[in-house]
Amino acid sequence: MSEQIKFTIDGKACTTEKGTNLVKAAKENGVYIPILCHLEGIKPAGSCRICNVKINGRFMTACTTDVADGMVIENITPEIQELRKIIVETLFVSGNHFCPACEKSGNCELQALGYRYQMMVPRFPYEFEEKEVDANSNKFYIDRNRCVLCKRCVRSVKSKDGRSIFAVKGRGHKAIINIDHELANQLSDEEAMEVMNTCPVGSILKKERGYVDPIGRRKYDTQPIGSEIETINV
Amino acid sequence: MKQKITIEPVTRVEGHGKVTIHIDEDGNISQSRLHIVEFRGFERFVQGRPYWEAPVLVQRLCGICPVSHHLAAAKALDVIVGAGTGDGLTPTGEKMRRLMHYGQMFQSHALHFFHLVSPDLLFGVDGDPAIRNIIGVAKKYPDLAVQGVMMRKYGQEIIKATAGKKIHGTGAIPGGINKHLTQEEKDSFINGADPLNIEKMISWAQDSVNFLKDYHSKNKDFIDNFATFPSNHLSLVRKDGALDLYHGVLRAVDSEGNKILHDVDYQDYLNYINEEVRDWSYMKFPFLTEYGKKEGWYRVGPLARLNTCDFIPTPLAQKEFEEYKAYTNGKPNNMSMHMHWARLIELLHSAEMIKELLNDPDLMQGELVTKGEKQKEGVGLIEAPRGTLFHHYRINEHDQIEMANLIVSTTNNNQPMNMAVNHVAKDVMTGQSKITEGMMNAVEVAIRAYDPCLSCATHALGQMPLELILVDKDNNIIDRKRK
Ligand code: SF4
Ligand code: FES
């Protein structure tokens, strides 16, 4: 049998298998640590930092950390919550996010985090940077106005022979997501749908299906992001 | 001395109307103009967006009747996704949209009548502005005010059940609708606790018509003569000539009732309708191409619709329609203030339609969406509360909107509103050197009969902040009044 280890999150006694990723271990114990760039099952990138927690008194990204025996983790403290709120606000002002008309509204993780951390009016100035859309693929409409450069698409979407369909072009401020149209066109409709769901925001839209989920039945219409984890009985 | 009088609403909301009245040396009105100073640019910002976004994006043009834009855009996209028009949709798709639309009609007409118009009727056009508003109505006629609020609420709940939200929902998608009506929703609309059930709504709508008829019988001179002028009338009608607010063919009649546009397919609207640009207004002036700029302009809205249609396909409204038509001996009605009468008959018709639809099992089951062969271009028309609304889109090979053209109801009524202002100004201002509150309001009342979108910004509380400036021919301000 694999080795079980003990740790605490905000004082709550938790257990997990040795070597488990902290985000996953927390989930097993009914604790929600927010993620945005991370996706269970793919190699963590640790780029968005929304999953910041304090481990033994030091800030660390949960998605890139495996739990060790005896770890003392702080997850919900005013300081950490404020930090997460700042990250969400920064993402909002650096893109052009017009939630009211976006078809991902209600299913969007960024929007859901905005609600969770009670972002009212962002305290930072909007950048209103002009971003190009790419509509040339048969399968997808890529709206870079909404991209948060989480690179989930780059890391997880591969063609049958293992080639990346999405890639980052440029660096830093200039970085954008590019799509290989030829490879993308080979995806089936179901696969394309999965790709759309991989994107946490409304940047990758599958063509010819918009607003199919009625208001009231979208993912975050009835419960805030994370609450599905927090209500698990452990 | 040549003078110019400007009536300018100074509101806290952007987008408002301004009226200029030009007076010549002899005190005669030489010209009056309603300037629409709002400019929204939606036709530009939808360019490049994926076509399926249009119904959700473009409805943000308006907070009062977004459903009309939502549906007109969806209808245009039905054509683009190959579902065709009208009966191309599944029964569920078509009927859920109709329910949404009649819910919208019902709430919008109720709002307009109770909140915007009733203060003028109950307290008189030159009544004390301190009480001539919905608050005044609520104090003096509390039952009436409650009716207005509840009717609006009922309509809004219908919109929520079909579109997902009371304002700016997502229900109509290209080729259909994204949800069914639930049993629970249906039950609450049919048997809801008093007063929020359909029978009560129908009876209140009937009361409203009776109220107006009674008012009319006591104020014939005002209702029949205020801003009355002949015009053409345009609207959609059902193929068999019935009043149909959701779908139909395009028909126009002249002031005598002769058909001048013969039930044409609206996909070809550009063959029949043209728009004139005038340098003093952001709003264009549409006209029937065949009759030219001078003769071809027309009215849209409730008055026009009851002039173009042959009958109303619900019994109570049809009975009212017969009485209404008899008043003008079956000829078109050209009296601006009869717009209110027509609007209330439509209110009654909408309530009856809602009842009919609620009892239709198709709302609760069946396919939601149809698609066919993709087209590059599509036109969607609907009878919005304020009149015929045109949406026209063309897409490129990447599913992006390449061109959008919208003719909104208020634009269709641009020339008629100018005519109405001109008539009223001539009646009440000719030879006058002082401007009274009543005169200012008379101009407002004439505009308000057309229920232009700008009314939301100006009369919600009966207090339209106005600035009236009297200017001589050299542009010197010689008098200035503010309220
Ligand atoms: S397109 Fe979506 S998944 Fe890809 S980097 Fe941008 S936000 Fe992340
Ligand atoms: S989720 Fe851990 S850094 Fe983004």
XYZ file of C-alpha atoms and ligand atoms in Angstrom:
729
model
C 0.000 0.000 0.000
C 1.253 3.466 -0.792
C 2.387 5.688 2.011
C -0.178 8.074 3.545
C 1.053 11.412 4.794
C -0.495 14.073 7.010
C -0.601 17.837 6.517
C -2.821 20.749 7.484
C -4.581 23.458 5.494
C -5.722 26.427 7.556
C -5.545 24.171 10.595
C -7.644 21.410 9.080
C -6.044 17.982 9.399
C -5.676 16.375 5.950
C -4.217 13.179 4.595
C -3.125 12.036 1.162
C -0.888 9.668 -0.654
C 2.768 10.611 -0.703
C 3.754 12.493 -3.847
C 0.333 13.981 -4.545
C 0.094 17.398 -6.119
C -1.123 19.933 -3.551
C -4.108 21.184 -5.583
C -5.309 17.607 -5.967
C -4.569 16.681 -2.353
C -6.513 19.706 -1.122
C -9.429 18.725 -3.348
C -9.442 15.206 -1.900
C -9.793 16.804 1.503
C -12.616 19.140 0.509
C -10.434 22.247 0.261
C -10.514 24.464 -2.831
C -7.290 26.050 -3.967
C -8.065 28.187 -7.040
C -6.311 27.386 -10.313
C -6.317 29.019 -13.684
C -3.305 27.944 -15.726
C -3.278 24.505 -14.207
C -5.259 21.601 -15.572
C -5.349 18.285 -13.834
C -3.486 15.674 -15.828
C -1.020 17.968 -17.572
C 2.367 19.146 -16.422
C 1.940 22.268 -14.265
C 3.380 25.514 -15.546
C 3.007 27.684 -12.461
C 2.525 30.788 -14.521
C -0.647 32.529 -13.337
C 0.048 32.293 -9.587
C -3.608 32.323 -8.599
C -2.913 29.105 -6.638
C -0.485 30.880 -4.314
C -0.578 29.498 -0.782
C 1.820 29.837 2.143
C 3.688 26.661 2.944
C 5.500 26.673 6.245
C 5.296 30.457 6.084
C 6.540 30.942 2.492
C 4.587 31.766 -0.642
C 4.524 28.870 -3.119
C 2.354 27.936 -6.073
C 0.244 24.964 -5.118
C -0.019 23.550 -8.614
C 3.738 23.000 -8.818
C 4.118 21.555 -5.318
C 3.787 17.983 -4.109
C 2.621 17.599 -0.543
C 5.182 16.512 2.010
C 4.491 15.011 5.389
C 3.816 17.583 8.081
C 3.341 20.543 5.747
C 1.512 23.498 7.292
C -0.425 25.283 4.586
C -2.290 28.575 4.710
C -4.922 28.917 1.984
C -7.647 31.307 3.086
C -6.127 34.290 4.846
C -6.863 37.955 4.138
C -3.372 38.381 2.712
C -3.642 35.455 0.291
C -7.180 36.296 -0.733
C -6.130 39.852 -1.508
C -3.231 38.612 -3.574
C -5.554 36.393 -5.604
C -7.947 39.258 -6.123
C -5.101 41.403 -7.439
C -4.129 38.674 -9.889
C -7.685 38.413 -11.192
C -7.961 42.175 -11.554
C -4.658 42.339 -13.408
C -5.868 39.740 -15.873
C -9.061 41.681 -16.447
C -7.334 44.966 -17.207
C -4.697 43.473 -19.455
C -7.261 41.911 -21.792
C -10.470 43.150 -23.347
C -13.069 41.177 -21.449
C -16.614 42.171 -22.311
C -18.447 39.535 -20.329
C -21.999 40.679 -21.219
C -21.776 39.520 -24.818
C -19.206 36.734 -24.414
C -20.603 33.274 -24.999
C -18.306 31.827 -22.328
C -20.042 33.986 -19.723
C -21.320 31.725 -16.959
C -18.866 29.006 -17.979
C -15.739 31.193 -17.772
C -13.238 30.454 -15.026
C -11.814 33.966 -15.004
C -15.261 35.505 -14.609
C -16.074 32.973 -11.903
C -12.882 33.881 -10.050
C -13.832 37.544 -10.377
C -17.062 36.757 -8.560
C -15.379 34.497 -6.035
C -12.884 37.188 -5.051
C -15.533 39.881 -5.231
C -13.856 42.041 -7.788
C -16.010 45.121 -8.135
C -14.163 47.712 -10.157
C -10.575 46.886 -11.024
C -8.205 49.218 -9.208
C -5.699 49.169 -12.075
C -6.032 51.100 -15.306
C -7.344 49.197 -18.317
C -4.766 48.665 -21.012
C -7.288 48.361 -23.852
C -4.603 46.890 -25.993
C -5.602 46.096 -29.514
C -5.611 42.344 -30.052
C -6.134 40.509 -33.291
C -8.707 37.788 -33.674
C -7.992 34.749 -35.826
C -11.061 33.389 -37.555
C -9.262 31.517 -40.318
C -9.592 28.048 -38.865
C -12.590 25.946 -39.888
C -13.079 24.800 -36.350
C -12.228 27.707 -34.078
C -12.608 31.420 -33.624
C -9.619 32.615 -31.594
C -10.348 35.828 -29.749
C -7.057 36.981 -28.301
C -8.784 39.870 -26.567
C -9.768 37.321 -23.950
C -6.646 35.179 -23.802
C -4.955 35.081 -20.394
C -1.919 33.243 -21.797
C -2.370 30.359 -19.436
C -0.990 28.051 -22.149
C -3.360 25.259 -21.259
C -4.061 24.901 -24.967
C -0.367 24.777 -25.809
C 0.369 22.130 -23.232
C -2.634 19.901 -23.667
C -3.894 20.027 -27.247
C -1.937 17.712 -29.529
C -2.559 16.179 -32.922
C -2.724 12.402 -33.388
C 1.013 12.247 -34.014
C 1.743 14.311 -30.923
C 2.328 17.704 -32.526
C 1.187 20.884 -30.773
C -1.767 22.604 -32.390
C -1.368 25.794 -30.370
C 1.860 27.694 -29.778
C 2.997 30.924 -28.200
C 4.441 33.473 -30.565
C 6.527 36.363 -29.271
C 7.622 37.079 -25.726
C 6.521 38.992 -22.679
C 4.044 41.691 -23.429
C 3.952 40.793 -27.102
C 3.240 37.094 -26.617
C 0.190 35.754 -28.441
C -1.363 32.355 -29.011
C -1.156 31.007 -32.531
C -3.013 28.095 -34.006
C -1.892 25.624 -36.658
C -4.902 25.739 -38.940
C -4.034 22.627 -40.854
C -3.748 20.481 -37.753
C -6.773 22.095 -36.142
C -8.906 21.353 -39.176
C -8.232 17.645 -38.682
C -9.940 17.612 -35.276
C -13.369 16.059 -34.960
C -16.240 18.151 -33.627
C -16.054 16.393 -30.264
C -12.335 17.016 -30.010
C -12.843 20.639 -30.947
C -15.413 20.937 -28.189
C -12.908 19.548 -25.702
C -10.388 22.137 -26.836
C -12.902 24.915 -26.253
C -13.531 23.572 -22.766
C -9.816 23.462 -22.061
C -9.576 27.217 -22.443
C -10.568 28.803 -19.126
C -11.907 31.908 -20.859
C -13.692 32.714 -24.119
C -10.553 32.872 -26.206
C -10.991 29.564 -28.047
C -14.518 29.316 -29.382
C -15.762 26.394 -31.362
C -17.361 27.725 -34.501
C -21.076 27.593 -35.210
C -22.296 26.885 -31.719
C -22.851 29.880 -29.513
C -24.921 30.384 -26.367
C -26.162 26.797 -26.444
C -26.293 26.587 -22.639
C -29.243 28.624 -21.421
C -28.709 31.132 -18.650
C -29.423 29.369 -15.375
C -27.877 26.107 -16.535
C -24.330 27.286 -17.102
C -21.529 25.960 -14.910
C -21.271 28.864 -12.495
C -24.858 30.148 -12.630
C -25.986 28.398 -9.496
C -22.812 27.867 -7.504
C -19.535 29.731 -7.262
C -16.356 28.220 -8.622
C -14.767 25.901 -6.068
C -17.927 25.237 -4.130
C -18.274 21.819 -5.758
C -15.048 20.915 -3.932
C -15.880 22.624 -0.677
C -19.196 20.832 -0.363
C -17.683 17.348 -0.691
C -18.116 15.514 2.595
C -14.784 14.262 3.758
C -36.781 89.419 -36.459
C -36.007 85.782 -37.175
C -35.820 83.614 -34.064
C -34.807 80.125 -33.182
C -36.238 78.358 -30.148
C -34.371 75.370 -28.838
C -35.973 72.864 -26.512
C -33.141 70.795 -25.226
C -33.577 68.055 -22.674
C -30.614 68.078 -20.384
C -30.631 64.610 -18.983
C -28.197 62.611 -16.962
C -28.349 59.930 -19.613
C -26.500 60.137 -22.876
C -28.593 60.090 -25.981
C -31.452 62.511 -26.038
C -33.541 64.606 -28.372
C -33.350 68.303 -28.966
C -36.030 70.334 -30.649
C -35.348 73.529 -32.544
C -38.192 75.710 -33.657
C -37.441 78.400 -36.179
C -39.673 81.461 -36.104
C -39.684 84.017 -38.878
C -40.177 87.805 -38.626
C -43.958 87.502 -38.440
C -43.956 85.006 -35.602
C -44.783 82.096 -37.896
C -43.094 78.743 -37.521
C -40.866 78.317 -40.505
C -39.410 74.971 -39.575
C -39.045 72.587 -36.657
C -36.538 69.859 -36.287
C -36.089 66.997 -33.907
C -32.365 66.374 -33.660
C -31.311 62.996 -32.457
C -27.878 63.465 -31.043
C -27.132 59.890 -30.153
C -24.840 57.851 -32.274
C -24.069 54.345 -31.260
C -21.998 52.772 -33.982
C -23.141 49.192 -33.425
C -22.995 48.478 -37.140
C -19.271 49.037 -36.935
C -18.406 47.180 -33.790
C -20.006 43.958 -34.845
C -17.731 43.799 -37.869
C -15.238 40.977 -37.444
C -17.224 39.318 -34.678
C -18.463 35.751 -35.209
C -21.985 35.866 -36.598
C -23.582 33.883 -33.767
C -22.638 36.670 -31.357
C -24.881 39.239 -33.054
C -28.160 38.558 -31.205
C -26.440 38.905 -27.843
C -24.154 41.770 -28.776
C -26.502 43.979 -30.754
C -29.366 43.835 -28.261
C -27.210 46.060 -26.062
C -28.341 48.900 -28.288
C -31.271 49.240 -25.955
C -32.227 48.558 -22.377
C -35.932 48.955 -23.033
C -36.582 46.608 -25.901
C -33.449 44.478 -26.231
C -35.648 41.464 -27.033
C -36.608 43.013 -30.367
C -32.985 43.376 -31.394
C -32.165 39.952 -30.018
C -34.906 38.382 -32.130
C -34.427 40.446 -35.281
C -30.735 39.518 -35.297
C -31.540 35.861 -34.629
C -34.039 35.898 -37.506
C -31.413 37.279 -39.870
C -29.025 34.546 -38.726
C -31.669 31.859 -39.249
C -31.284 32.687 -42.916
C -27.497 32.540 -42.667
C -27.443 29.099 -41.002
C -29.848 27.817 -43.631
C -32.903 27.509 -41.422
C -34.787 29.973 -43.609
C -37.423 32.324 -42.304
C -40.618 31.829 -40.346
C -41.690 28.218 -40.632
C -38.104 27.091 -41.240
C -37.660 26.776 -37.487
C -38.880 23.857 -35.407
C -42.275 24.444 -33.754
C -40.504 24.780 -30.400
C -37.977 27.271 -31.757
C -40.616 29.421 -33.393
C -43.118 29.349 -30.535
C -40.625 29.972 -27.734
C -39.406 33.014 -29.641
C -42.953 34.171 -30.164
C -43.661 33.833 -26.466
C -40.547 35.871 -25.732
C -41.646 38.510 -28.198
C -45.237 38.824 -26.991
C -43.959 38.961 -23.410
C -41.741 41.824 -24.475
C -44.547 43.573 -26.341
C -46.797 43.238 -23.319
C -44.326 44.685 -20.851
C -43.141 47.451 -23.153
C -46.646 48.618 -24.069
C -47.682 48.494 -20.412
C -44.638 50.504 -19.395
C -45.203 53.063 -22.055
C -48.840 53.556 -21.281
C -48.803 53.533 -17.490
C -45.481 55.204 -16.804
C -45.039 57.562 -19.692
C -48.436 58.428 -21.079
C -50.916 58.144 -18.242
C -49.516 61.182 -16.377
C -50.270 63.360 -19.418
C -53.770 61.976 -19.782
C -54.690 61.990 -16.116
C -53.306 65.400 -15.255
C -53.540 67.086 -18.654
C -50.821 68.155 -21.015
C -50.372 71.415 -19.142
C -50.988 69.925 -15.719
C -48.705 70.766 -12.816
C -45.369 69.133 -13.628
C -44.830 68.462 -9.933
C -47.562 65.834 -10.008
C -47.692 65.019 -13.712
C -45.506 61.945 -13.384
C -45.758 58.327 -12.358
C -45.318 59.225 -8.691
C -48.284 61.574 -9.003
C -50.265 58.778 -10.658
C -49.285 56.384 -7.876
C -50.573 58.835 -5.257
C -53.832 59.763 -6.915
C -54.647 56.546 -8.767
C -52.804 53.846 -6.806
C -54.698 50.941 -8.397
C -53.710 52.051 -11.854
C -50.057 52.418 -10.889
C -50.013 48.939 -9.346
C -51.533 47.526 -12.527
C -48.785 49.114 -14.594
C -46.065 47.709 -12.389
C -47.570 44.215 -12.269
C -48.227 43.995 -16.002
C -44.674 44.951 -16.673
C -43.456 42.396 -14.168
C -45.521 39.653 -15.791
C -44.072 40.411 -19.217
C -40.560 40.538 -17.786
C -40.985 37.116 -16.190
C -42.055 35.709 -19.571
C -38.901 37.156 -21.081
C -36.808 35.598 -18.323
C -38.368 32.181 -18.859
C -37.665 32.273 -22.594
C -34.488 34.347 -22.898
C -32.817 33.397 -19.613
C -32.750 36.917 -18.209
C -35.188 39.816 -18.017
C -32.782 42.086 -19.840
C -30.144 41.001 -22.343
C -30.743 37.266 -22.366
C -29.359 34.644 -24.733
C -32.407 32.481 -25.586
C -32.632 32.978 -29.352
C -29.711 31.390 -31.161
C -29.194 31.044 -34.914
C -31.729 28.496 -36.136
C -33.826 28.332 -32.971
C -33.821 28.650 -29.220
C -31.669 27.229 -26.410
C -34.327 26.054 -23.972
C -37.817 24.705 -23.415
C -40.400 26.128 -21.081
C -40.613 24.121 -17.868
C -43.852 22.817 -16.392
C -43.248 25.002 -13.366
C -42.872 28.140 -15.465
C -45.952 27.303 -17.486
C -48.046 26.717 -14.357
C -46.944 29.945 -12.769
C -47.859 31.991 -15.833
C -51.255 30.358 -16.182
C -52.273 29.960 -12.554
C -49.919 32.276 -10.668
C -51.096 33.926 -7.465
C -53.234 36.976 -8.065
C -52.526 39.191 -9.958
C -49.647 37.479 -11.760
C -51.631 35.089 -13.951
C -52.733 35.324 -17.539
C -56.460 35.777 -16.916
C -55.788 38.827 -14.774
C -53.396 40.213 -17.366
C -56.004 39.853 -20.096
C -58.644 41.534 -17.987
C -56.329 44.385 -17.019
C -55.348 44.843 -20.653
C -59.044 45.044 -21.501
C -59.497 47.617 -18.706
C -56.694 49.712 -20.181
C -58.388 49.780 -23.570
C -61.657 50.772 -21.889
C -59.873 53.485 -19.920
C -58.513 54.997 -23.098
C -61.835 54.807 -24.920
C -63.497 56.550 -22.010
C -60.808 59.219 -21.992
C -61.189 59.607 -25.718
C -64.940 60.105 -25.486
C -64.364 62.969 -23.033
C -61.407 64.527 -24.858
C -62.250 64.030 -28.516
C -60.859 67.321 -29.653
C -57.418 66.711 -28.157
C -57.109 63.041 -29.094
C -58.397 63.476 -32.631
C -56.695 66.687 -33.603
C -53.412 66.806 -31.744
C -50.563 66.240 -34.232
C -52.833 64.735 -36.860
C -51.442 64.508 -40.381
C -51.763 62.088 -43.302
C -48.980 59.633 -44.038
C -48.114 56.235 -45.416
C -47.962 53.327 -42.996
C -45.671 50.318 -43.056
C -45.448 47.049 -41.130
C -45.148 43.312 -41.345
C -48.433 41.433 -41.731
C -49.070 37.710 -41.712
C -49.438 36.236 -45.208
C -53.228 36.224 -44.823
C -53.272 39.876 -43.742
C -53.545 39.236 -40.001
C -51.686 41.336 -37.455
C -48.487 39.440 -36.702
C -45.817 41.041 -34.566
C -43.191 38.330 -34.982
C -43.143 37.450 -38.635
C -44.719 38.156 -41.994
C -44.459 39.993 -45.284
C -43.882 43.705 -45.691
C -46.919 45.813 -46.501
C -47.444 49.565 -46.803
C -50.607 51.560 -47.352
C -51.066 55.247 -48.098
C -53.169 57.629 -46.029
C -56.272 56.536 -47.933
C -55.640 52.833 -47.471
C -54.358 51.988 -50.954
C -51.672 49.340 -50.864
C -48.397 50.829 -51.996
C -46.148 47.939 -50.949
C -47.728 44.628 -51.795
C -46.868 42.029 -49.174
C -43.276 41.571 -50.282
C -40.589 39.261 -48.914
C -38.475 41.322 -46.553
C -35.271 39.593 -47.662
C -35.522 42.034 -50.572
C -36.144 45.144 -48.459
C -33.319 46.995 -50.209
C -35.349 46.907 -53.405
C -38.088 48.905 -51.729
C -36.597 51.021 -48.988
C -33.933 53.668 -49.070
C -32.473 55.992 -46.444
C -31.742 59.674 -46.738
C -28.985 61.372 -44.743
C -29.551 64.965 -43.600
C -26.676 66.976 -42.256
C -28.430 68.120 -39.077
C -29.272 64.698 -37.649
C -27.355 61.514 -36.944
C -30.547 59.628 -37.608
C -31.336 58.735 -41.199
C -34.673 59.249 -42.928
C -36.032 56.063 -44.547
C -38.504 56.172 -47.430
C -40.129 53.884 -49.981
C -37.861 54.134 -53.000
C -40.679 54.024 -55.523
C -42.337 57.108 -54.022
C -39.183 59.132 -53.413
C -37.940 61.150 -50.442
C -40.818 63.602 -50.464
C -43.773 61.237 -50.778
C -42.291 57.941 -49.712
C -41.807 58.386 -45.971
C -44.009 56.341 -43.710
C -45.029 55.723 -40.115
C -44.349 52.511 -38.221
C -45.594 51.276 -34.853
C -49.001 50.470 -33.405
C -50.875 53.066 -35.463
C -49.279 51.845 -38.693
C -49.796 48.196 -37.850
C -53.498 48.599 -37.284
C -53.640 50.482 -40.567
C -51.898 47.812 -42.614
C -53.391 44.624 -41.180
C -56.823 43.313 -42.179
C -57.749 41.721 -38.876
C -56.381 40.630 -35.506
C -56.281 36.883 -34.950
C -57.410 36.898 -31.300
C -61.066 37.482 -30.342
C -60.978 40.270 -27.743
C -58.471 42.364 -29.638
C -60.360 41.762 -32.886
C -63.521 43.130 -31.268
C -61.653 46.257 -30.209
C -60.064 46.486 -33.633
C -63.486 46.557 -35.279
C -64.607 49.439 -33.076
C -61.325 51.252 -33.678
C -61.579 50.826 -37.448
C -65.207 51.914 -37.460
C -64.146 55.254 -35.992
C -62.342 56.080 -39.244
C -64.853 54.228 -41.436
C -62.330 51.536 -42.172
C -59.847 54.057 -43.574
C -56.317 54.413 -42.208
C -56.099 56.292 -38.963
C -53.754 59.282 -39.216
C -54.225 60.712 -35.731
C -50.997 60.601 -33.753
C -52.734 60.347 -30.398
C -54.678 57.320 -31.596
C -51.326 55.589 -31.404
C -52.127 55.098 -27.714
C -55.448 53.470 -28.522
C -53.791 51.183 -31.079
C -51.001 50.362 -28.622
C -53.479 49.239 -25.998
C -55.342 47.037 -28.481
C -51.975 45.430 -29.176
C -51.428 45.075 -25.440
C -54.662 43.092 -25.271
C -53.706 41.062 -28.328
C -50.303 40.263 -26.796
C -51.944 39.000 -23.617
C -54.256 36.788 -25.651
C -51.329 35.482 -27.685
C -49.389 34.697 -24.528
C -52.331 32.651 -23.285
C -52.599 30.745 -26.539
C -48.875 30.001 -26.604
C -48.695 28.950 -22.952
C -51.199 26.216 -23.659
C -49.197 24.872 -26.573
C -47.349 21.630 -25.736
C -44.612 22.399 -28.285
C -43.070 24.838 -25.823
C -42.165 22.071 -23.448
C -40.773 19.457 -25.811
C -39.334 19.002 -29.273
C -36.217 19.916 -31.211
C -34.805 23.340 -30.427
C -32.664 24.163 -33.450
C -32.656 23.628 -37.220
C -29.810 24.199 -39.624
C -29.389 23.847 -43.357
C -27.072 25.057 -46.032
C -25.021 28.042 -44.938
C -25.763 31.379 -46.623
C -23.630 34.495 -46.792
C -26.351 37.005 -46.090
C -29.567 37.284 -44.138
C -32.230 39.821 -43.246
C -34.386 39.664 -40.121
C -37.429 41.823 -39.526
C -39.665 42.024 -36.536
C -42.415 44.321 -35.322
C -40.801 45.825 -32.239
C -43.074 47.668 -29.783
C -42.192 50.926 -31.528
C -42.415 49.587 -35.065
C -40.688 47.651 -37.786
C -37.090 46.789 -37.006
C -34.649 45.717 -39.715
C -31.441 43.739 -39.161
C -29.281 42.777 -42.107
C -25.952 40.908 -41.909
C -23.424 39.601 -44.376
C -20.640 37.240 -43.321
C -17.295 36.293 -44.870
C -15.951 32.793 -45.477
C -14.574 32.700 -41.926
C -17.965 33.239 -40.248
C -17.178 36.829 -39.351
C -19.707 39.590 -39.786
C -18.558 41.691 -42.670
C -21.481 44.085 -42.968
C -24.375 44.994 -40.702
C -27.223 47.333 -41.465
C -29.867 48.184 -38.890
C -32.947 50.310 -39.393
C -34.504 50.726 -35.978
C -38.105 51.651 -35.355
C -37.316 55.123 -34.111
C -35.401 55.775 -37.320
C -38.373 54.607 -39.369
C -40.443 57.131 -37.443
C -37.935 59.942 -37.839
C -39.844 61.901 -40.459
C -43.231 61.333 -38.760
C -41.870 62.619 -35.455
C -40.556 65.690 -37.188
C -43.951 66.147 -38.807
C -45.696 65.781 -35.465
C -43.431 68.352 -33.840
C -44.005 70.703 -36.715
C -47.786 70.404 -36.481
C -47.835 70.963 -32.765
C -45.412 73.872 -32.944
C -47.617 75.528 -35.549
C -50.700 74.977 -33.397
C -49.424 76.137 -30.066
C -46.580 78.486 -30.857
C -47.555 80.517 -33.860
C -47.635 84.194 -32.989
C -46.499 83.592 -29.417
C -43.553 85.374 -27.945
C -43.555 83.665 -24.569
C -43.109 79.960 -24.082
C -45.238 78.250 -21.482
C -44.747 74.972 -19.725
C -47.784 73.665 -21.615
C -46.238 74.492 -24.962
C -43.016 72.795 -24.101
C -44.866 69.765 -22.940
C -47.114 69.706 -26.000
C -44.042 69.194 -28.132
C -42.902 66.449 -25.823
C -46.308 64.788 -25.903
C -46.250 64.694 -29.680
C -42.859 63.031 -29.704
C -43.857 60.684 -26.943
C -46.817 59.361 -28.912
C -44.217 57.660 -31.099
C -42.582 56.181 -28.019
C -39.113 56.848 -29.363
C -36.275 55.136 -27.569
C -35.147 58.457 -26.227
C -38.279 58.582 -24.116
C -36.648 56.305 -21.583
C -34.115 58.959 -20.848
C -36.535 61.784 -20.666
C -39.832 61.013 -19.053
C -39.287 58.175 -16.666
C -40.331 60.421 -13.837
C -42.306 62.938 -15.799
C -39.637 65.508 -15.271
C -37.969 66.054 -18.565
C -35.320 68.602 -17.765
C -35.666 71.146 -20.482
C -33.778 74.123 -21.567
C -35.512 76.485 -23.876
C -33.432 79.026 -25.668
C -34.729 81.827 -27.800
C -32.205 82.974 -30.347
C -32.459 85.780 -32.876
C -31.172 85.519 -36.391
C -27.716 86.674 -35.334
C -27.540 83.909 -32.745
C -27.949 86.228 -29.760
C -29.757 84.599 -26.912
C -32.700 86.817 -26.133
C -34.494 84.553 -23.691
C -33.728 81.406 -21.826
C -35.982 79.167 -19.760
C -35.121 76.072 -17.825
C -37.252 73.622 -15.921
S -6.254 30.575 -25.748
Fe -7.267 30.006 -23.821
S -6.182 28.149 -23.199
Fe -4.898 29.107 -24.725
S -3.499 30.409 -23.595
Fe -5.211 31.712 -24.146
S -6.575 31.574 -22.395
Fe -5.142 29.872 -22.192
S -2.747 27.513 -11.289
Fe -0.887 27.403 -10.272
S 0.225 29.009 -11.158
Fe -1.587 28.968 -12.319
